[in-house]
CSV table of C-alpha atoms and ligand atoms in Angstrom, one decimal:
chain,number,residue,atom,x,y,z
A,359,UNK,CA,0.0,0.0,0.0
A,360,UNK,CA,1.2,3.5,-0.8
A,361,UNK,CA,1.0,6.0,2.0
A,362,UNK,CA,1.1,9.8,1.3
A,363,UNK,CA,4.7,11.1,1.7
A,364,UNK,CA,3.4,13.9,4.0
A,365,UNK,CA,2.0,11.3,6.5
A,366,UNK,CA,5.2,9.2,6.4
A,367,UNK,CA,7.4,12.3,6.9
A,368,UNK,CA,5.3,13.6,9.8
A,369,UNK,CA,5.4,10.2,11.6
A,370,UNK,CA,9.2,10.1,11.3
A,371,UNK,CA,9.4,13.4,13.2
A,372,UNK,CA,7.7,11.7,16.2
A,373,UNK,CA,4.9,14.1,16.7
A,374,UNK,CA,2.3,13.8,19.5
A,375,UNK,CA,0.0,11.0,18.3
A,376,UNK,CA,-3.2,9.6,19.6
A,377,UNK,CA,-4.7,6.3,18.4
A,378,UNK,CA,-8.3,5.5,19.3
A,379,UNK,CA,-9.3,1.9,18.6
A,380,UNK,CA,-12.6,0.0,18.6
A,381,UNK,CA,-13.8,-3.5,18.1
A,382,UNK,CA,-12.6,-3.7,14.5
A,383,UNK,CA,-8.9,-4.0,15.6
A,384,UNK,CA,-9.8,-7.2,17.4
A,385,UNK,CA,-11.9,-8.6,14.6
A,386,UNK,CA,-8.9,-10.3,13.0
A,387,UNK,CA,-8.1,-12.0,16.4
A,388,UNK,CA,-11.5,-13.7,16.0
A,389,UNK,CA,-13.7,-11.5,18.2
A,390,UNK,CA,-17.0,-10.3,16.9
A,391,UNK,CA,-17.4,-6.5,16.6
A,392,UNK,CA,-20.0,-4.9,18.8
A,393,UNK,CA,-22.5,-4.3,16.1
A,394,UNK,CA,-22.1,-7.6,14.3
A,395,UNK,CA,-25.3,-9.7,14.7
A,396,UNK,CA,-24.8,-12.3,17.4
A,397,UNK,CA,-24.9,-16.0,16.6
A,398,UNK,CA,-25.7,-19.3,18.4
A,399,UNK,CA,-27.1,-19.1,21.9
A,400,UNK,CA,-27.2,-15.3,21.8
A,401,UNK,CA,-28.7,-14.8,18.4
A,402,UNK,CA,-32.0,-13.6,19.8
A,403,UNK,CA,-30.4,-10.7,21.6
A,404,UNK,CA,-28.7,-7.5,20.5
A,405,UNK,CA,-25.5,-6.6,22.3
A,406,UNK,CA,-26.9,-3.2,23.0
A,407,UNK,CA,-29.8,-4.8,24.9
A,408,UNK,CA,-27.5,-6.8,27.2
A,409,UNK,CA,-24.9,-4.2,27.9
A,410,UNK,CA,-26.9,-1.9,30.1
A,411,UNK,CA,-27.8,-1.3,33.8
A,412,UNK,CA,-31.5,-1.8,32.9
A,413,UNK,CA,-30.7,-5.3,31.4
A,414,UNK,CA,-28.8,-6.2,34.5
A,415,UNK,CA,-31.6,-5.0,36.8
A,416,UNK,CA,-34.2,-6.9,34.6
A,417,UNK,CA,-32.3,-10.2,34.3
A,418,UNK,CA,-28.9,-10.2,36.1
A,419,UNK,CA,-28.2,-13.8,35.3
A,420,UNK,CA,-28.7,-13.4,31.6
A,421,UNK,CA,-26.3,-10.4,31.5
A,422,UNK,CA,-23.8,-12.3,33.8
A,423,UNK,CA,-23.9,-15.3,31.5
A,424,UNK,CA,-23.4,-13.3,28.4
A,425,UNK,CA,-20.3,-11.6,29.9
A,426,UNK,CA,-19.0,-15.0,31.1
A,427,UNK,CA,-19.3,-16.3,27.6
A,428,UNK,CA,-17.5,-13.2,26.2
A,429,UNK,CA,-14.8,-13.5,28.9
A,430,UNK,CA,-14.1,-17.1,27.8
A,431,UNK,CA,-14.1,-16.0,24.1
A,432,UNK,CA,-11.5,-13.3,24.9
A,433,UNK,CA,-9.3,-15.7,26.9
A,434,UNK,CA,-9.1,-18.0,23.8
A,435,UNK,CA,-7.8,-15.3,21.4
A,436,UNK,CA,-4.4,-13.6,20.9
A,437,UNK,CA,-3.4,-10.1,19.6
A,438,UNK,CA,-3.2,-9.8,15.8
A,439,UNK,CA,-0.7,-7.9,13.6
A,440,UNK,CA,-2.7,-4.6,14.1
A,441,UNK,CA,-2.2,-4.8,17.9
A,442,UNK,CA,1.5,-5.5,17.5
A,443,UNK,CA,1.9,-2.7,15.0
A,444,UNK,CA,0.4,-0.2,17.5
A,445,UNK,CA,2.8,-1.5,20.2
A,446,UNK,CA,5.6,-0.9,17.7
A,447,UNK,CA,4.4,2.6,17.0
A,448,UNK,CA,4.6,3.4,20.7
A,449,UNK,CA,8.3,2.4,20.6
A,450,UNK,CA,9.1,4.9,17.8
A,451,UNK,CA,6.9,7.8,18.9
A,452,UNK,CA,7.9,9.3,22.3
A,453,UNK,CA,4.5,10.8,22.9
A,454,UNK,CA,2.0,8.2,21.7
A,455,UNK,CA,-1.3,7.7,23.5
A,456,UNK,CA,-3.3,4.6,22.9
A,457,UNK,CA,-7.0,4.9,23.8
A,458,UNK,CA,-9.3,2.0,23.4
A,459,UNK,CA,-13.0,1.3,23.6
A,460,UNK,CA,-12.2,-2.4,23.7
A,461,UNK,CA,-12.5,-4.3,26.9
A,462,UNK,CA,-10.5,-7.4,25.7
A,463,UNK,CA,-7.0,-6.4,27.0
A,464,UNK,CA,-5.4,-7.4,23.7
A,465,UNK,CA,-3.4,-4.1,23.3
A,466,UNK,CA,-1.7,-4.8,26.7
A,467,UNK,CA,-1.1,-8.4,25.7
A,468,UNK,CA,0.6,-7.2,22.5
A,469,UNK,CA,3.0,-5.0,24.6
A,470,UNK,CA,1.4,-1.6,24.3
A,471,UNK,CA,2.2,0.4,27.5
A,472,UNK,CA,-0.2,2.7,29.3
A,473,UNK,CA,-3.3,1.9,27.4
A,474,UNK,CA,-6.3,4.1,28.3
A,475,UNK,CA,-9.2,1.7,28.6
A,476,UNK,CA,-12.3,3.9,28.3
A,477,UNK,CA,-14.8,1.1,28.7
A,478,UNK,CA,-13.1,-1.0,31.3
A,479,UNK,CA,-11.8,-4.6,31.1
A,480,UNK,CA,-13.9,-7.7,30.7
A,481,UNK,CA,-11.5,-9.9,32.7
A,482,UNK,CA,-12.2,-7.8,35.9
A,483,UNK,CA,-15.3,-8.2,38.0
A,484,UNK,CA,-16.5,-5.9,40.7
A,485,UNK,CA,-19.4,-5.6,43.1
A,486,UNK,CA,-22.4,-3.8,41.7
A,487,UNK,CA,-23.1,-2.3,45.2
A,488,UNK,CA,-19.8,-1.5,47.0
A,489,UNK,CA,-17.5,-1.5,43.9
A,490,UNK,CA,-14.9,-3.9,45.5
A,491,UNK,CA,-13.1,-6.0,42.9
A,492,UNK,CA,-13.4,-9.7,43.1
A,493,UNK,CA,-10.5,-12.0,41.9
A,494,UNK,CA,-12.5,-15.2,42.2
A,495,UNK,CA,-16.0,-16.3,42.7
A,496,UNK,CA,-18.1,-19.4,42.5
A,497,UNK,CA,-20.3,-19.8,39.5
A,498,UNK,CA,-23.9,-20.9,40.2
A,499,UNK,CA,-26.3,-22.3,37.6
A,500,UNK,CA,-29.2,-20.1,38.7
A,501,UNK,CA,-27.9,-16.9,40.2
A,502,UNK,CA,-25.2,-14.3,39.9
A,503,UNK,CA,-22.2,-14.7,42.3
A,504,UNK,CA,-22.2,-12.4,45.3
A,505,UNK,CA,-19.6,-10.0,46.7
A,506,UNK,CA,-17.7,-11.5,49.6
A,507,UNK,CA,-17.7,-8.2,51.5
A,508,UNK,CA,-21.3,-6.9,51.2
A,509,UNK,CA,-23.3,-9.6,49.5
A,510,UNK,CA,-24.1,-7.4,46.5
A,511,UNK,CA,-24.3,-9.0,43.0
A,512,UNK,CA,-21.0,-9.1,41.1
A,513,UNK,CA,-20.9,-7.5,37.6
A,514,UNK,CA,-18.2,-7.1,34.9
A,515,UNK,CA,-15.9,-4.1,35.2
A,516,UNK,CA,-17.1,-2.6,31.9
A,517,UNK,CA,-19.0,0.6,31.1
A,518,UNK,CA,-22.5,-0.1,30.1
A,519,UNK,CA,-24.8,2.0,27.9
A,520,UNK,CA,-26.0,5.0,29.9
A,521,UNK,CA,-23.2,4.8,32.4
A,522,UNK,CA,-20.5,7.5,32.7
A,523,UNK,CA,-17.0,6.7,31.5
A,524,UNK,CA,-14.3,6.5,34.2
A,525,UNK,CA,-13.3,10.2,34.7
A,526,UNK,CA,-9.5,9.9,34.9
A,527,UNK,CA,-9.4,7.8,31.7
A,528,UNK,CA,-11.8,10.2,29.8
A,529,UNK,CA,-9.9,13.3,31.0
A,530,UNK,CA,-6.6,11.8,29.9
A,531,UNK,CA,-8.0,10.9,26.5
A,532,UNK,CA,-9.5,14.3,25.9
A,533,UNK,CA,-6.3,16.1,27.0
A,534,UNK,CA,-4.1,14.0,24.7
A,535,UNK,CA,-6.6,14.5,21.8
A,536,UNK,CA,-6.6,18.2,22.2
A,537,UNK,CA,-2.8,18.5,22.0
A,538,UNK,CA,-1.9,15.8,19.4
A,539,UNK,CA,-0.7,16.5,15.9
A,540,UNK,CA,-2.0,13.3,14.4
A,541,UNK,CA,-5.1,11.4,15.5
A,542,UNK,CA,-5.8,7.8,14.3
A,543,UNK,CA,-9.3,6.4,14.5
A,544,UNK,CA,-9.0,2.7,13.9
A,545,UNK,CA,-11.7,0.0,13.7
A,546,UNK,CA,-14.4,2.0,15.4
A,547,UNK,CA,-17.8,2.8,14.0
A,548,UNK,CA,-17.5,6.2,15.8
A,549,UNK,CA,-21.1,6.3,16.9
A,550,UNK,CA,-20.7,5.8,20.6
A,551,UNK,CA,-20.1,8.9,22.7
A,552,UNK,CA,-18.1,10.3,24.2
A,553,UNK,CA,-15.3,8.3,22.6
A,554,UNK,CA,-16.5,9.5,19.2
A,555,UNK,CA,-16.0,13.1,20.1
A,556,UNK,CA,-12.2,12.6,20.6
A,557,UNK,CA,-11.5,12.8,16.9
A,558,UNK,CA,-13.5,16.0,16.7
A,559,UNK,CA,-11.6,17.5,19.7
A,560,UNK,CA,-8.4,16.7,17.8
A,561,UNK,CA,-9.7,18.1,14.5
A,562,UNK,CA,-10.9,21.3,16.1
A,563,UNK,CA,-7.3,22.0,17.4
A,564,UNK,CA,-5.9,21.4,13.9
A,565,UNK,CA,-4.7,17.7,14.2
A,566,UNK,CA,-4.5,15.6,11.1
A,567,UNK,CA,-7.1,12.9,11.3
A,568,UNK,CA,-6.3,9.4,9.9
A,569,UNK,CA,-9.0,6.8,9.7
A,570,UNK,CA,-8.4,3.1,9.2
A,571,UNK,CA,-11.6,1.1,8.8
A,572,UNK,CA,-13.1,-1.8,6.8
A,573,UNK,CA,-16.0,0.6,5.9
A,574,UNK,CA,-16.6,4.4,5.8
A,575,UNK,CA,-18.0,5.8,9.0
A,576,UNK,CA,-19.5,9.1,10.0
A,577,UNK,CA,-15.9,10.3,10.6
A,578,UNK,CA,-14.7,9.6,7.1
A,579,UNK,CA,-15.8,12.9,5.6
A,580,UNK,CA,-13.8,14.8,8.3
A,581,UNK,CA,-10.7,12.6,8.0
A,582,UNK,CA,-7.7,13.9,6.2
A,583,UNK,CA,-6.7,10.4,5.2
A,584,UNK,CA,-9.0,7.3,5.0
A,585,UNK,CA,-7.5,3.9,4.5
A,586,UNK,CA,-10.1,1.3,3.8
A,587,UNK,CA,-9.3,-2.2,4.8
A,588,UNK,CA,-8.3,-4.4,7.7
A,589,UNK,CA,-6.3,-2.8,10.5
A,590,UNK,CA,-4.2,-6.0,10.8
A,591,UNK,CA,-3.0,-5.4,7.3
A,592,UNK,CA,-2.8,-1.6,7.0
A,593,UNK,CA,-1.1,-0.9,10.4
A,594,UNK,CA,1.9,-3.2,9.9
A,595,UNK,CA,2.3,-1.8,6.3
A,596,UNK,CA,2.3,1.7,7.7
A,597,UNK,CA,4.9,0.8,10.4
A,598,UNK,CA,7.1,-0.8,7.6
A,599,UNK,CA,6.7,2.3,5.4
A,600,UNK,CA,7.8,4.7,8.1
A,601,UNK,CA,10.3,2.9,10.3
A,602,UNK,CA,11.6,-0.4,8.7
B,2097,OAD,P1,-18.5,-1.4,16.4
B,2097,OAD,O1,-18.9,-2.8,16.3
B,2097,OAD,O2,-19.5,-0.4,16.5
B,2097,OAD,O3,-17.7,-1.0,15.0
B,2097,OAD,C1,-16.6,-1.8,14.6
B,2097,OAD,C2,-16.0,-1.1,13.4
B,2097,OAD,O4,-14.8,-1.8,13.0
B,2097,OAD,C3,-16.9,-0.9,12.2
B,2097,OAD,O5,-16.8,0.4,11.8
B,2097,OAD,C4,-16.3,-1.9,11.2
B,2097,OAD,O6,-16.4,-1.4,9.9
B,2097,OAD,C5,-14.8,-1.9,11.6
B,2097,OAD,N1,-14.1,-3.1,11.3
B,2097,OAD,C6,-14.5,-4.4,11.3
B,2097,OAD,N2,-13.5,-5.2,11.1
B,2097,OAD,C7,-12.4,-4.4,10.9
B,2097,OAD,C8,-11.0,-4.7,10.6
B,2097,OAD,N3,-10.5,-6.0,10.5
B,2097,OAD,N4,-10.2,-3.7,10.4
B,2097,OAD,C9,-10.6,-2.4,10.6
B,2097,OAD,N5,-11.9,-2.1,10.8
B,2097,OAD,C10,-12.8,-3.1,11.0
B,2097,OAD,O7,-17.4,-1.3,17.5
B,2097,OAD,P2,-16.9,0.0,18.3
B,2097,OAD,O8,-16.8,1.2,17.4
B,2097,OAD,O9,-15.7,-0.4,19.1
B,2097,OAD,O10,-19.3,0.2,24.1
B,2097,OAD,O11,-18.1,0.3,19.3
B,2097,OAD,C11,-17.9,1.2,20.3
B,2097,OAD,C12,-18.6,0.9,21.5
B,2097,OAD,O12,-19.9,0.5,21.2
B,2097,OAD,C13,-18.1,-0.4,22.2
B,2097,OAD,O13,-16.9,-0.2,23.0
B,2097,OAD,C14,-19.2,-0.8,23.0
B,2097,OAD,C15,-20.4,-0.5,22.1
B,2097,OAD,O14,-21.4,0.1,22.6
B,2097,OAD,C16,-19.9,-0.2,25.3
B,2097,OAD,O15,-20.2,-1.3,25.5
B,2097,OAD,C17,-20.1,0.9,26.2
């Protein structure tokens, strides 16, 4: 793939860079994106209808089981070439901030340091009442495991629809986006707020917006460069074009 000389030259100067990733970067690891239709056991539900406090209040066991199933799916996969390319970019760019909406932990597994996880991490579990983290619990076929401190129901440590994002992570992501020279939006449909506003925060301050996605998105018309295709192919090619 040919990358514009201006982009390659700019990356070589090690500017401040932010990369925001979404479910698309993990697609080539074998994880379904958030808006893919579900299959099998879960085909009758939409992800959006399971990832909410209302869903948990209505049927906690259903939501717990869905996350337990997703947790196992995540444990079975490995980072792909896109995750590794982003880890490599962090080694070349001194001020590189990786922000992800993914809860799968694959960026860390690929060696990316200091990942800002905006939506939490699916491998962690906390009490829905007192917030204490639980390292282990006993699964029960009929009910949701309980907190050993207060007896509240355990829940995944992820952000659900309608819940606020963790403030320190959001503030760090906004701050980095406002001062970066280059902003990458990779494998995200860009429809979920407030993550979707980060690209606009960067654009408003004059950053160059680069989008990598299998399909055009609402951001595409704003982006300075749009590379259509798989992030697991495009990102390693970009790294090769700039640094190898
Ligand atoms: P989506 O499922 O909304 O979008 C995935 C994006 O990845 C789409 O735009 C696809 O075109 C693109 N895509 C798929 N495969 C790709 C590949 N191999 N390479 C590059 N792009 C690819 O996922 P997100 O944008 O991450 O939040 O969704 C954002 C948030 O919505 C999620 O974190 C989740 C959900 O609601 C919460 O649960 C709070």
